[in-house]
CSV table of C-alpha atoms and ligand atoms in Angstrom, one decimal:
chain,number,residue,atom,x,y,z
A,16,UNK,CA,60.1,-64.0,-3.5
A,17,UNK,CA,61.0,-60.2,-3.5
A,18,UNK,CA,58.6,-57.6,-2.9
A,19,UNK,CA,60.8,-54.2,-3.8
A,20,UNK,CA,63.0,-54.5,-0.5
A,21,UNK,CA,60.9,-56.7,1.6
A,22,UNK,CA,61.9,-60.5,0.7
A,23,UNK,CA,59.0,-63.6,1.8
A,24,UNK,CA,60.5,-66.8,2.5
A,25,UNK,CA,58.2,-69.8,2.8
A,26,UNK,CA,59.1,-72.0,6.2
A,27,UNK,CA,58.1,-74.8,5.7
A,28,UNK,CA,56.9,-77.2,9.1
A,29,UNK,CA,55.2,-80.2,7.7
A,30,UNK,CA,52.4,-81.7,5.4
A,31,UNK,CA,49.2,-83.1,4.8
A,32,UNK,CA,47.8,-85.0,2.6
A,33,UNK,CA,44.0,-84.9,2.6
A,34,UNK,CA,41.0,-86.2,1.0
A,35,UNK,CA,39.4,-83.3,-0.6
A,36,UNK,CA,36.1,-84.7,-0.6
A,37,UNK,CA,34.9,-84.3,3.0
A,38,UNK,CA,36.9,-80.8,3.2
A,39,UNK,CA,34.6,-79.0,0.8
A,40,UNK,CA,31.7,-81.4,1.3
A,41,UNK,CA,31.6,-81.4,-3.1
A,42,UNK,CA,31.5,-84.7,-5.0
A,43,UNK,CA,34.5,-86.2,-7.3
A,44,UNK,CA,33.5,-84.6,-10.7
A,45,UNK,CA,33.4,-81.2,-9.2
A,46,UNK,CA,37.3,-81.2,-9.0
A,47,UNK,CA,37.5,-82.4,-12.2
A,48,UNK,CA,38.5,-78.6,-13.5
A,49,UNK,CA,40.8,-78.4,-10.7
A,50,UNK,CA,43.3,-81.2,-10.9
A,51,UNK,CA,46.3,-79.1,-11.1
A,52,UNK,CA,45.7,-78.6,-7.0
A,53,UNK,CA,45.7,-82.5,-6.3
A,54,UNK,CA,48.4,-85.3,-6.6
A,55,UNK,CA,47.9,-88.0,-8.8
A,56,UNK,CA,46.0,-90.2,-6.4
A,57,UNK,CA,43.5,-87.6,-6.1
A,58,UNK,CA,44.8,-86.3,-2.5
A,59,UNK,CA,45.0,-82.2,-1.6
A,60,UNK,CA,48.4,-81.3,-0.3
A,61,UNK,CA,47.9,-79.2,2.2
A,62,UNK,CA,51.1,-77.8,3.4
A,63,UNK,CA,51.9,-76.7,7.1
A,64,UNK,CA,54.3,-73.4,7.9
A,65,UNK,CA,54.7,-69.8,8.1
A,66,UNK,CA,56.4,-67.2,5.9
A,67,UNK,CA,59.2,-65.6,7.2
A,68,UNK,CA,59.0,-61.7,6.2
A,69,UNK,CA,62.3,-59.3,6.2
A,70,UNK,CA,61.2,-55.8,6.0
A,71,UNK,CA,64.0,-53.2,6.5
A,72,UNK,CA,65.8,-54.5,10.6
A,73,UNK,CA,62.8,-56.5,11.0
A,74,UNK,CA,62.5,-61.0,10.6
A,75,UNK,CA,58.7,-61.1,10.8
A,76,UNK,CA,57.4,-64.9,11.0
A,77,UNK,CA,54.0,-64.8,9.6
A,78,UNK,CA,52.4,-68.1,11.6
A,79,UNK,CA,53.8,-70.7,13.5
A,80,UNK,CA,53.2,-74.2,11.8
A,81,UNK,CA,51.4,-76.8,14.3
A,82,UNK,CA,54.3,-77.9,15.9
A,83,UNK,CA,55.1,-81.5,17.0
A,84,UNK,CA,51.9,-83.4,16.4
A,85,UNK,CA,51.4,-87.2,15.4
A,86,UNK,CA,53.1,-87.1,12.2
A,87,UNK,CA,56.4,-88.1,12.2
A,88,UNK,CA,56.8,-85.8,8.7
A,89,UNK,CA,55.9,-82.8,10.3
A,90,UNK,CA,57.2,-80.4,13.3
A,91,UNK,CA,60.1,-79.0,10.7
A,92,UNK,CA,59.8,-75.4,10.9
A,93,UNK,CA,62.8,-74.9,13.4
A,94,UNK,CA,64.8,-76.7,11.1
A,95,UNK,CA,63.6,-75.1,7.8
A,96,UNK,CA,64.7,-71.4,9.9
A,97,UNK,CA,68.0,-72.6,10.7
A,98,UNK,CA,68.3,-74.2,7.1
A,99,UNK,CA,67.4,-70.4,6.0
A,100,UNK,CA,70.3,-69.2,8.5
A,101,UNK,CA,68.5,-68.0,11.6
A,102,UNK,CA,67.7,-69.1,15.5
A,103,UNK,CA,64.9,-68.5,16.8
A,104,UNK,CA,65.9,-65.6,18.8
A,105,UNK,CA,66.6,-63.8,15.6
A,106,UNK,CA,62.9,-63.5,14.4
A,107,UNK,CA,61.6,-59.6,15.6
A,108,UNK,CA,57.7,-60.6,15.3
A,109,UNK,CA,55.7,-63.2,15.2
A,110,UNK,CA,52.3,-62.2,13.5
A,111,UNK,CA,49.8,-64.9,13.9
A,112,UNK,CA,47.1,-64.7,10.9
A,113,UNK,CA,44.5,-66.4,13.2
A,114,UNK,CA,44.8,-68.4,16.4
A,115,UNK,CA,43.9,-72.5,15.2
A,116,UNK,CA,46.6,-74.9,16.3
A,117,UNK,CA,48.2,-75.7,13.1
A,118,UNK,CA,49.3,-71.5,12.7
A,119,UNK,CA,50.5,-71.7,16.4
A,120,UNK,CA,52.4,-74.8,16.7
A,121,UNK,CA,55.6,-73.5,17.5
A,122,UNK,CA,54.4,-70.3,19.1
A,123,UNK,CA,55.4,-72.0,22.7
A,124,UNK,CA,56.9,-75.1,23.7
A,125,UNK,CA,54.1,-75.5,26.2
A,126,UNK,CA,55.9,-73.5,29.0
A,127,UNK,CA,58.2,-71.1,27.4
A,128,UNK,CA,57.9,-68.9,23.9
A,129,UNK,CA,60.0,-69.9,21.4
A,130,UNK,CA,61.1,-67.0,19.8
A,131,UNK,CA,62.6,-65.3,22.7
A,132,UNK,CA,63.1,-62.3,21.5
A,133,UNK,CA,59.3,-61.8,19.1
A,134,UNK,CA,56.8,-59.3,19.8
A,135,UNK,CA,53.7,-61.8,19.5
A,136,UNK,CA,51.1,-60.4,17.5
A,137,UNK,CA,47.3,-61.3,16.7
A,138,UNK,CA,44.1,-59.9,16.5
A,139,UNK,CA,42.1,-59.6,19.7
A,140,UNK,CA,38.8,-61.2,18.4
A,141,UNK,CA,40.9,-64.4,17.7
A,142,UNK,CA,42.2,-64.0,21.5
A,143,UNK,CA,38.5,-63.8,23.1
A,144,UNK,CA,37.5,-66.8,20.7
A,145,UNK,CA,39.9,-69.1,20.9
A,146,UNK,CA,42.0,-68.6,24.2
A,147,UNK,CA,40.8,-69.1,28.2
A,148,UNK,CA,38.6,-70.9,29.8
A,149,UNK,CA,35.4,-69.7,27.7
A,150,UNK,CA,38.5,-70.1,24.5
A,151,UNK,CA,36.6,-72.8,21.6
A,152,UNK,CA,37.1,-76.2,22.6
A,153,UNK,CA,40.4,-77.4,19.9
A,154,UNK,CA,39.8,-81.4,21.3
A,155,UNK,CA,40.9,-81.7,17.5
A,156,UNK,CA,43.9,-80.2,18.3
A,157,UNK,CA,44.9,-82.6,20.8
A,158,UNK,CA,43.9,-85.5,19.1
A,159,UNK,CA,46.4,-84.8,16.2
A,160,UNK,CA,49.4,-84.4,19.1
A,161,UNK,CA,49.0,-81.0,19.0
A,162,UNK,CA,47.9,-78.4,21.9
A,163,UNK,CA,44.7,-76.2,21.8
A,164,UNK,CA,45.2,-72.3,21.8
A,165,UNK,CA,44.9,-71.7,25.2
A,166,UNK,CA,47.8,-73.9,25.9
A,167,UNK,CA,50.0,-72.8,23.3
A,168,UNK,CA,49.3,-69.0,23.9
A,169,UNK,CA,49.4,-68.5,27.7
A,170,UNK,CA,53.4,-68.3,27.6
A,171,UNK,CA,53.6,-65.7,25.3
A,172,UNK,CA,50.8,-63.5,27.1
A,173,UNK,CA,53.4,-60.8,28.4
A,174,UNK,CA,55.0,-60.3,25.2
A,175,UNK,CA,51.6,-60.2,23.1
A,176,UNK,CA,50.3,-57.0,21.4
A,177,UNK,CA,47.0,-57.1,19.9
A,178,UNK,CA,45.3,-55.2,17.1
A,179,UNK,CA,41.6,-55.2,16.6
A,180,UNK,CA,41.1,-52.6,13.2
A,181,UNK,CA,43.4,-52.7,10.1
A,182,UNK,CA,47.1,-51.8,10.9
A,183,UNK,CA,50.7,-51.2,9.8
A,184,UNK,CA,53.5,-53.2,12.0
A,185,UNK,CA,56.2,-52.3,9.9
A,186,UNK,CA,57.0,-49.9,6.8
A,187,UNK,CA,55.3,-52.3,4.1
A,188,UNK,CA,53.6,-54.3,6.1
A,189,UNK,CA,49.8,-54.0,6.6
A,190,UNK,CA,47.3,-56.3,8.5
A,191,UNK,CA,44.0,-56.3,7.0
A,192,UNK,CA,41.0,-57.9,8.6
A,193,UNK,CA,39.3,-60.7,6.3
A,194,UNK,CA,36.9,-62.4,8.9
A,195,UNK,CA,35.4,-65.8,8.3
A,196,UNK,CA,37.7,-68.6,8.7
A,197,UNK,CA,37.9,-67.6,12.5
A,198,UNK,CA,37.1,-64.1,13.7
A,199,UNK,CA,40.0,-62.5,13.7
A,200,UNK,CA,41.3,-64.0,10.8
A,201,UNK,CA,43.7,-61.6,9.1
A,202,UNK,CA,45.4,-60.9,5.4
A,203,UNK,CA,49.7,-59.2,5.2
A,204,UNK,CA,49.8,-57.2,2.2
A,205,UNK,CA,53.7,-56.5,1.5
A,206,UNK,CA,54.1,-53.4,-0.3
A,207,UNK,CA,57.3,-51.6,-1.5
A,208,UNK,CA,57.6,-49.0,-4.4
A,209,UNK,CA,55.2,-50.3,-6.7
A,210,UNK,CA,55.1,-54.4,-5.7
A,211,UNK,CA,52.6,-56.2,-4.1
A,212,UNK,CA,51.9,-59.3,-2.4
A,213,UNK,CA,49.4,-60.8,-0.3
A,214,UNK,CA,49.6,-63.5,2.4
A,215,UNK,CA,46.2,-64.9,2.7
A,216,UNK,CA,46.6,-66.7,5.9
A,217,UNK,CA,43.6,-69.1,5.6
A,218,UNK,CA,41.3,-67.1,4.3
A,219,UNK,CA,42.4,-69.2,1.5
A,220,UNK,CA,43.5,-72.7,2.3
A,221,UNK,CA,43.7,-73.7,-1.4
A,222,UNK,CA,43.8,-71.5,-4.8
A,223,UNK,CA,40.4,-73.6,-5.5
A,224,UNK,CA,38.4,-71.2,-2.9
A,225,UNK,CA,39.2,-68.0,-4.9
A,226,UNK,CA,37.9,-70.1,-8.4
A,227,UNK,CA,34.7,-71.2,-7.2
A,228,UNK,CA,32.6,-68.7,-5.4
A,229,UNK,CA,29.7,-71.5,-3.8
A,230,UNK,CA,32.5,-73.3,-2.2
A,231,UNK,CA,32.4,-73.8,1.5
A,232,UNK,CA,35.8,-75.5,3.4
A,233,UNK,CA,35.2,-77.7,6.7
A,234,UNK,CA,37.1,-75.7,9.5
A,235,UNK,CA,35.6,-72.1,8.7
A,236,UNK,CA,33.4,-71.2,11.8
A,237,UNK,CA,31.3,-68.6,9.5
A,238,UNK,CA,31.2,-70.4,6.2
A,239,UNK,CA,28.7,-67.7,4.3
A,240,UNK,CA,31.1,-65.1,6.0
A,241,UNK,CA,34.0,-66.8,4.8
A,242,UNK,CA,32.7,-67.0,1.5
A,243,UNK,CA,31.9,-63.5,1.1
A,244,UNK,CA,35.6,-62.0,2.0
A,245,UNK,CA,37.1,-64.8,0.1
A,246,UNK,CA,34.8,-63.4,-3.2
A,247,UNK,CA,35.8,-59.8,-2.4
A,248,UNK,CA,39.5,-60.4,-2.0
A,249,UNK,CA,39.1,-62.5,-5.3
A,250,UNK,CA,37.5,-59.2,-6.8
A,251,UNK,CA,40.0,-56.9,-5.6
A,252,UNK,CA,42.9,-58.9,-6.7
A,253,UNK,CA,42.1,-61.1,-9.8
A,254,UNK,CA,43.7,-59.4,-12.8
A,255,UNK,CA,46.4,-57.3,-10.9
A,256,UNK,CA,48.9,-59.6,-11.5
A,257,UNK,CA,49.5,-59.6,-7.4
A,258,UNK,CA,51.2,-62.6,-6.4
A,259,UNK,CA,49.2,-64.2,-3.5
A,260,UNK,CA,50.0,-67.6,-1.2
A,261,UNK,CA,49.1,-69.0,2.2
A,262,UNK,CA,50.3,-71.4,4.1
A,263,UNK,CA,47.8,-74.7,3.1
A,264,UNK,CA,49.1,-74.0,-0.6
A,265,UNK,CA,51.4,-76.6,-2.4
A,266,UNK,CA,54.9,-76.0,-1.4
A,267,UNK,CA,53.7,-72.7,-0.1
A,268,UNK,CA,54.2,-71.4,-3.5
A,269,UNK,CA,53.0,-68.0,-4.9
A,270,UNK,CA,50.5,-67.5,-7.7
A,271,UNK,CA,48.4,-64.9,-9.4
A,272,UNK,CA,44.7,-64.8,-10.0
A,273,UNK,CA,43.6,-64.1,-13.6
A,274,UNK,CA,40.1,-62.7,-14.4
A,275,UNK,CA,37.4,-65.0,-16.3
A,276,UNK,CA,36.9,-62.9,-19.9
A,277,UNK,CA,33.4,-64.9,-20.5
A,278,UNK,CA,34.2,-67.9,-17.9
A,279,UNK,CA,35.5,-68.7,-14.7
A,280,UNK,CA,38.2,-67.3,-13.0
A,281,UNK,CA,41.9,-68.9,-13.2
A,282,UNK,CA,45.0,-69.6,-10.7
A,283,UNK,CA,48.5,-70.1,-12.3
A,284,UNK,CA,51.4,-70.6,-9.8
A,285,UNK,CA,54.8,-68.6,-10.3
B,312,LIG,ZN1,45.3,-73.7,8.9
């Protein structure tokens, strides 16, 4: 995907496949408008990565993946970068949307950052809730294979810069706050000439959340929060022809938000 000069590359790191039932706590027929977001046997894929971002000098991964974790499908996103042509110690920034395992997987090894050579990023109300000794417990985290925040994070203290208001990393590249999901959860918008994009982070795990407004997803920490930036980014952008993703979508694809003329709102990928 090319934004004027800045080009977005999905990276992908693994998958799930999930029952959509239990994540949004709605019954079978509900989804029945929605089918074009779950396989044939009814499951939501629900894709793990990051999106790498080159802007100008700069390799800006957007989120981690989870890592290795008990699934022997997933822990791909070293791979997928060198499939794309770089190491590791080529990416410039790591910008991490919000701080729950799955964004940042491969953040550390445990010990040592991975991407030697990253300026770490994230917001600072995501730091204060997630990481230290008073950091929200992530047992769920383990239990999957992977390691809690506060594990994760610690090696990659010294190179870390926070933000804690809206701001610009790179020519093009703009943080935005969109709390909910976790505190300090936090929206890219690319911008060059007169493109746009949006990485959503999981503001927006899938394009379902932006159709239906009552929705609520299992893993936000303020659901009526979440629900109210997820309707005002739907607002802002539904009609503009902006392409939006995130990293739960299918394939991590792109799509566009079309206004309801008279009825709902509409999603189309591409
Ligand atoms: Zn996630």
């Amino acid at each position: 995907m090319r934004v004027g000069d800045i080009e977005v590359t999905p990276v992908h790191d693994g998958c799930w496949w999930l029952d959509p039932g239990p994540m949004y706590e709605r019954p079978e027929e509900e989804w029945l408008p929605h089918r074009q977001f779950l396989t044939e046997d009814g499951k939501l894929p629900c894709q793990i990565g990051g999106f790498l971002v080159q802007a100008g000098a700069r390799r800006i991964l957007v989120d981690t993946g989870a890592g290795k974790i008990n699934d022997p499908s997933g822990g791909q996103l070293l791979a997928s970068l060198a499939a794309l042509g770089y190491q590791p110690d080529d990416i410039t920034d790591v910008v991490l949307t919000h701080l729950h395992f799955d964004h940042v997987g491969w953040a550390s090894d445990g010990s040592r950052p991975v991407f030697t050579n990253a300026t770490y990023r994230c917001d600072s109300r995501d730091w204060g809730f997630f990481v230290g000794p008073d950091g929200l417990d992530e047992s769920y985290a383990t239990a999957l294979g992977g390691l809690p925040a506060t594990e994760r994070l610690t090696p990659v203290e010294g190179r870390l810069e926070m933000w804690s208001s809206d701001v610009a990393i790179a020519p093009g590249v703009d943080l935005r706050a969109a709390p909910g999901h976790t505190p300090g959860s936090t929206i890219v918008v690319l911008s060059s000439g007169d493109e746009r994009a949006v990485l959503l982070g999981d503001v927006v795990h899938c394009p379902v959340e932006l159709l239906e407004a009552e929705w609520e997803f299992i893993a936000d920490v303020d659901k009526a929060l979440a629900r109210r930036t997820r309707e005002a980014l739907a607002r802002e952008f539904e009609g503009t022809g902006i392409p939006m993703a995130a990293a739960h979508f299918p394939d991590m694809r792109f799509g566009r938000l079309l206004p309801g003329t008279g009825g709902p709102r509409s999603w189309v990928f591409a």
